[in-house]
Amino acid sequence: NKFTTPFAPPAEGGLQLFGTATNIDDMDDLIQQQKDGRQGPVCLLENAAYVEYVKAFFSELRTREEDFSSTEKAYQILNDGPCDIIMDSKPKVGRFLKSLKETDRCQAERKPIGYIGPSLNYGLTQFGIGVRQDMPEEVIVTIDYWMNTFMTCNPKDEACDSFGAFYDKLAARGNECNYVLYPDSPDELDIGVVAGIAVGVFFFTVLLVLLVTYVIRRLAQRKRVKKRFVEQIARNIRITSSPDDIPAEKLTQLFQHISQEKDI
């Protein structure tokens, strides 16, 4: 195949990790987490040119080759497949993330997808347009002319539909799906928050104990008053054949006297 004039894209062309994994500082940290069993393998695009480079430069990195040549296949790998991390060129990853956002598929296994750290230095530094061997030379010259025009015009010029503006439309920021590399975890809560929660729980427990104690004492007091009232009636009032013979004033005095007694 033949290629048109090569050009350096106004965007990073290096290899980029993306997926759902979090809390990864760099490639060395990722390798260590793989050794500890905290991370699985990194999926590389099968038969891609960068595979041999990655295996040679990161010899301890566990990888496996998979076909994620389309957005659907890449999403399936993250959602159902063997990898939580995929490595590919950053422009492709950016288009993948934007496609996920547009199709409402921002999560895999209920976890957001995004860039995992910065891109690597190795990767695509120059791009070109591939053409057929039998493509007329004048067509290639025309393509080269317009490519040169788009590369050299000022991107801020409204009349200039430059490569910079083109890539800006395609490029993703990495957080389209609300992915966060270092999410907050319960173990990393601010000490002030933890102390506040502890104090709140303590006072709530104390209030609950006091409330239960008060209710129990009140119930016990009512039971005691009833018992004492019956005992006083039996002791001080002569029971006659008619309830009318019991003075109401006497009953009232006894009840008030017993009610005012304190619990021991």
Short mmCIF file of C-alpha atoms in Angstrom, two decimals:
data_model
loop_
_atom_site.label_atom_id
_atom_site.label_comp_id
_atom_site.label_asym_id
_atom_site.label_seq_id
_atom_site.Cartn_x
_atom_site.Cartn_y
_atom_site.Cartn_z
CA ASN A 1 0.00 0.00 0.00
CA LYS A 2 1.00 3.61 -0.50
CA PHE A 3 0.62 6.42 2.01
CA THR A 4 0.11 10.14 1.64
CA THR A 5 2.28 12.78 3.26
CA PRO A 6 2.80 11.81 6.92
CA PHE A 7 1.70 14.31 9.55
CA ALA A 8 2.04 14.65 13.32
CA PRO A 9 -1.45 14.83 14.82
CA PRO A 10 -2.21 17.72 17.20
CA ALA A 11 -3.00 15.17 19.87
CA GLU A 12 -1.17 12.46 21.79
CA GLY A 13 -0.67 9.35 19.71
CA GLY A 14 0.95 7.16 22.36
CA LEU A 15 -0.34 3.94 23.81
CA GLN A 16 -3.04 4.42 26.42
CA LEU A 17 -4.43 2.16 29.14
CA PHE A 18 -8.18 2.35 29.61
CA GLY A 19 -10.86 0.35 31.35
CA THR A 20 -12.48 0.09 34.77
CA ALA A 21 -9.45 -0.61 37.01
CA THR A 22 -8.51 2.11 39.52
CA ASN A 23 -5.71 3.12 41.90
CA ILE A 24 -2.86 2.43 39.46
CA ASP A 25 0.07 4.86 39.70
CA ASP A 26 2.11 3.74 36.68
CA MET A 27 3.20 0.65 34.75
CA ASP A 28 5.52 -0.52 37.55
CA ASP A 29 2.65 -0.25 40.03
CA LEU A 30 0.37 -2.17 37.65
CA ILE A 31 2.95 -4.98 37.34
CA GLN A 32 3.25 -5.18 41.13
CA GLN A 33 -0.53 -5.28 41.54
CA GLN A 34 -0.67 -8.13 39.02
CA LYS A 35 1.90 -10.03 41.07
CA ASP A 36 -0.18 -9.42 44.21
CA GLY A 37 -3.30 -10.70 42.50
CA ARG A 38 -5.08 -7.34 42.63
CA GLN A 39 -5.15 -6.84 38.85
CA GLY A 40 -5.66 -9.19 35.93
CA PRO A 41 -3.98 -9.23 32.52
CA VAL A 42 -3.89 -6.30 30.10
CA CYS A 43 -5.58 -6.98 26.77
CA LEU A 44 -3.61 -6.04 23.66
CA LEU A 45 -4.99 -5.90 20.13
CA GLU A 46 -4.10 -9.16 18.41
CA ASN A 47 -1.67 -8.89 15.50
CA ALA A 48 -1.06 -5.19 16.23
CA ALA A 49 2.42 -3.73 15.67
CA TYR A 50 2.76 -2.50 19.26
CA VAL A 51 2.29 -5.95 20.85
CA GLU A 52 5.91 -7.02 20.43
CA TYR A 53 7.13 -3.70 21.78
CA VAL A 54 5.00 -3.98 24.91
CA LYS A 55 6.06 -7.57 25.57
CA ALA A 56 9.73 -6.66 25.13
CA PHE A 57 9.72 -3.41 27.11
CA PHE A 58 7.39 -4.60 29.90
CA SER A 59 8.51 -8.20 30.10
CA GLU A 60 6.89 -8.78 33.51
CA LEU A 61 3.51 -7.36 32.47
CA ARG A 62 0.85 -10.07 32.10
CA THR A 63 -0.93 -9.58 28.80
CA ARG A 64 -3.20 -11.44 26.42
CA GLU A 65 -4.12 -10.70 22.84
CA GLU A 66 -7.78 -10.16 22.02
CA ASP A 67 -9.77 -8.85 19.07
CA PHE A 68 -11.27 -5.48 20.04
CA SER A 69 -11.14 -3.96 16.56
CA SER A 70 -14.61 -2.49 17.08
CA THR A 71 -16.24 -0.53 19.90
CA GLU A 72 -18.67 -3.38 20.53
CA LYS A 73 -15.90 -5.95 20.90
CA ALA A 74 -13.88 -3.71 23.23
CA TYR A 75 -16.92 -3.08 25.39
CA GLN A 76 -17.69 -6.79 25.53
CA ILE A 77 -14.16 -7.53 26.76
CA LEU A 78 -14.52 -5.04 29.61
CA ASN A 79 -18.04 -6.08 30.49
CA ASP A 80 -17.88 -9.86 30.08
CA GLY A 81 -14.37 -10.74 29.04
CA PRO A 82 -11.03 -11.50 30.63
CA CYS A 83 -9.69 -7.95 31.09
CA ASP A 84 -10.46 -4.85 33.14
CA ILE A 85 -7.66 -3.01 31.31
CA ILE A 86 -7.08 -2.61 27.57
CA MET A 87 -4.11 -0.95 25.86
CA ASP A 88 -4.38 0.77 22.47
CA SER A 89 -3.42 4.02 20.76
CA LYS A 90 -4.86 7.07 22.47
CA PRO A 91 -6.79 8.39 19.42
CA LYS A 92 -8.63 5.06 19.13
CA VAL A 93 -9.30 4.98 22.86
CA GLY A 94 -10.68 8.51 22.70
CA ARG A 95 -13.11 7.61 19.93
CA PHE A 96 -14.12 4.53 21.89
CA LEU A 97 -14.94 6.57 25.01
CA LYS A 98 -16.93 9.13 23.04
CA SER A 99 -18.87 6.32 21.38
CA LEU A 100 -19.66 4.80 24.77
CA LYS A 101 -20.95 8.15 26.01
CA GLU A 102 -23.13 8.65 22.95
CA THR A 103 -24.63 5.13 23.22
CA ASP A 104 -25.16 5.27 27.00
CA ARG A 105 -22.74 2.42 27.72
CA CYS A 106 -20.41 4.19 30.10
CA GLN A 107 -20.18 1.39 32.63
CA ALA A 108 -18.87 -2.17 32.50
CA GLU A 109 -19.89 -4.41 35.40
CA ARG A 110 -21.39 -1.26 36.97
CA LYS A 111 -18.02 0.52 37.01
CA PRO A 112 -17.21 3.62 34.89
CA ILE A 113 -14.75 3.35 32.00
CA GLY A 114 -11.97 5.86 31.36
CA TYR A 115 -8.26 6.60 30.81
CA ILE A 116 -6.08 4.81 33.34
CA GLY A 117 -3.23 7.25 33.92
CA PRO A 118 -1.29 9.16 31.25
CA SER A 119 -0.37 7.70 27.89
CA LEU A 120 3.00 6.03 27.26
CA ASN A 121 5.73 7.75 25.27
CA TYR A 122 5.79 4.91 22.75
CA GLY A 123 3.15 4.98 20.08
CA LEU A 124 2.02 6.61 16.88
CA THR A 125 3.88 9.87 16.27
CA GLN A 126 3.04 10.36 12.61
CA PHE A 127 -0.14 9.57 10.74
CA GLY A 128 -0.91 9.22 7.08
CA ILE A 129 -3.72 8.18 4.76
CA GLY A 130 -3.32 4.79 3.14
CA VAL A 131 -4.25 4.55 -0.54
CA ARG A 132 -4.49 1.72 -3.07
CA GLN A 133 -1.51 0.80 -5.18
CA ASP A 134 -3.47 1.63 -8.31
CA MET A 135 -4.62 5.04 -7.03
CA PRO A 136 -3.86 7.69 -9.71
CA GLU A 137 -0.93 9.87 -8.77
CA GLU A 138 -2.90 13.09 -9.30
CA VAL A 139 -5.40 11.96 -6.60
CA ILE A 140 -2.57 11.41 -4.13
CA VAL A 141 -1.13 14.83 -4.98
CA THR A 142 -4.54 16.41 -4.37
CA ILE A 143 -4.86 14.69 -0.99
CA ASP A 144 -1.34 15.80 -0.07
CA TYR A 145 -2.18 19.39 -1.02
CA TRP A 146 -5.22 19.57 1.22
CA MET A 147 -3.49 17.78 4.06
CA ASN A 148 -0.70 20.34 3.94
CA THR A 149 -3.30 23.12 3.90
CA PHE A 150 -5.12 21.78 6.91
CA MET A 151 -1.87 21.26 8.82
CA THR A 152 -0.55 24.77 8.24
CA CYS A 153 -3.63 26.99 8.60
CA ASN A 154 -4.35 28.70 11.91
CA PRO A 155 -6.81 26.59 13.98
CA LYS A 156 -8.24 29.81 15.47
CA ASP A 157 -9.20 31.05 12.04
CA GLU A 158 -12.94 30.33 11.64
CA ALA A 159 -12.41 29.71 7.94
CA CYS A 160 -9.78 27.07 8.69
CA ASP A 161 -11.13 23.57 9.15
CA SER A 162 -7.75 22.40 10.44
CA PHE A 163 -6.59 19.03 11.68
CA GLY A 164 -6.43 20.63 15.13
CA ALA A 165 -10.16 21.37 15.08
CA PHE A 166 -10.85 17.94 13.63
CA TYR A 167 -8.94 16.12 16.36
CA ASP A 168 -10.47 18.32 19.03
CA LYS A 169 -13.90 17.07 17.95
CA LEU A 170 -12.75 13.44 18.08
CA ALA A 171 -10.51 13.56 21.13
CA ALA A 172 -11.85 12.47 24.51
CA ARG A 173 -10.81 13.84 27.88
CA GLY A 174 -10.98 10.47 29.60
CA ASN A 175 -13.71 11.40 32.08
CA GLU A 176 -16.70 11.30 29.73
CA CYS A 177 -18.07 8.38 31.74
CA ASN A 178 -17.26 9.98 35.14
CA TYR A 179 -14.27 7.69 35.62
CA VAL A 180 -11.98 8.57 38.54
CA LEU A 181 -8.53 6.99 38.81
CA TYR A 182 -8.37 7.38 42.60
CA PRO A 183 -11.92 7.11 43.96
CA ASP A 184 -12.59 7.75 47.63
CA SER A 185 -12.87 4.63 49.74
CA PRO A 186 -14.18 4.11 53.32
CA ASP A 187 -10.61 3.40 54.49
CA GLU A 188 -9.49 6.83 53.31
CA LEU A 189 -12.16 8.99 54.94
CA ASP A 190 -10.98 12.19 56.57
CA ILE A 191 -10.14 11.66 60.26
CA GLY A 192 -12.47 14.52 61.20
CA VAL A 193 -15.37 12.80 59.44
CA VAL A 194 -14.61 9.53 61.23
CA ALA A 195 -14.38 11.32 64.60
CA GLY A 196 -17.68 13.11 63.96
CA ILE A 197 -19.42 9.86 63.11
CA ALA A 198 -18.00 8.19 66.24
CA VAL A 199 -19.16 11.04 68.51
CA GLY A 200 -22.62 11.02 66.95
CA VAL A 201 -22.97 7.28 67.45
CA PHE A 202 -21.83 7.60 71.09
CA PHE A 203 -24.35 10.30 72.02
CA PHE A 204 -27.14 8.51 70.17
CA THR A 205 -26.38 5.35 72.16
CA VAL A 206 -26.37 7.27 75.45
CA LEU A 207 -29.70 8.92 74.66
CA LEU A 208 -31.19 5.59 73.67
CA VAL A 209 -30.06 3.98 76.96
CA LEU A 210 -31.48 6.88 78.99
CA LEU A 211 -34.79 6.70 77.14
CA VAL A 212 -35.11 2.95 77.68
CA THR A 213 -34.20 3.34 81.36
CA TYR A 214 -36.81 6.08 81.82
CA VAL A 215 -39.55 3.99 80.19
CA ILE A 216 -38.69 0.96 82.32
CA ARG A 217 -38.75 3.03 85.54
CA ARG A 218 -42.06 4.62 84.63
CA LEU A 219 -43.65 1.25 83.95
CA ALA A 220 -42.26 -0.10 87.22
CA GLN A 221 -43.60 2.93 89.11
CA ARG A 222 -47.09 2.51 87.68
CA LYS A 223 -47.08 -1.14 88.63
CA ARG A 224 -45.89 -0.31 92.15
CA VAL A 225 -48.52 2.42 92.61
CA LYS A 226 -51.28 0.04 91.61
CA LYS A 227 -50.00 -2.60 94.02
CA ARG A 228 -49.61 -0.17 96.93
CA PHE A 229 -53.02 1.29 96.29
CA VAL A 230 -54.64 -2.10 96.56
CA GLU A 231 -52.63 -2.88 99.72
CA GLN A 232 -53.65 0.38 101.39
CA ILE A 233 -57.29 -0.17 100.59
CA ALA A 234 -57.10 -3.63 102.09
CA ARG A 235 -55.27 -2.34 105.17
CA ASN A 236 -57.05 0.94 106.00
CA ILE A 237 -60.53 0.72 104.61
CA ARG A 238 -63.16 -1.53 105.97
CA ILE A 239 -64.76 -3.34 103.12
CA THR A 240 -68.51 -3.32 103.45
CA SER A 241 -71.24 -4.92 101.48
CA SER A 242 -71.71 -1.72 99.48
CA PRO A 243 -69.07 0.25 97.53
CA ASP A 244 -70.92 3.42 98.55
CA ASP A 245 -69.62 2.96 102.10
CA ILE A 246 -66.02 3.72 100.93
CA PRO A 247 -65.40 7.51 101.14
CA ALA A 248 -64.21 8.96 97.84
CA GLU A 249 -62.01 11.46 99.68
CA LYS A 250 -60.18 8.64 101.40
CA LEU A 251 -59.45 6.90 98.07
CA THR A 252 -58.17 10.15 96.56
CA GLN A 253 -55.86 10.81 99.49
CA LEU A 254 -54.42 7.32 99.37
CA PHE A 255 -53.81 7.48 95.63
CA GLN A 256 -52.08 10.87 95.84
CA HIS A 257 -49.94 9.73 98.75
CA ILE A 258 -48.79 6.57 96.96
CA SER A 259 -48.18 8.38 93.64
CA GLN A 260 -45.84 10.87 95.29
CA GLU A 261 -43.63 8.15 96.77
CA LYS A 262 -40.24 7.84 95.09
CA ASP A 263 -38.78 4.65 93.70
CA ILE A 264 -36.13 3.02 95.77
#
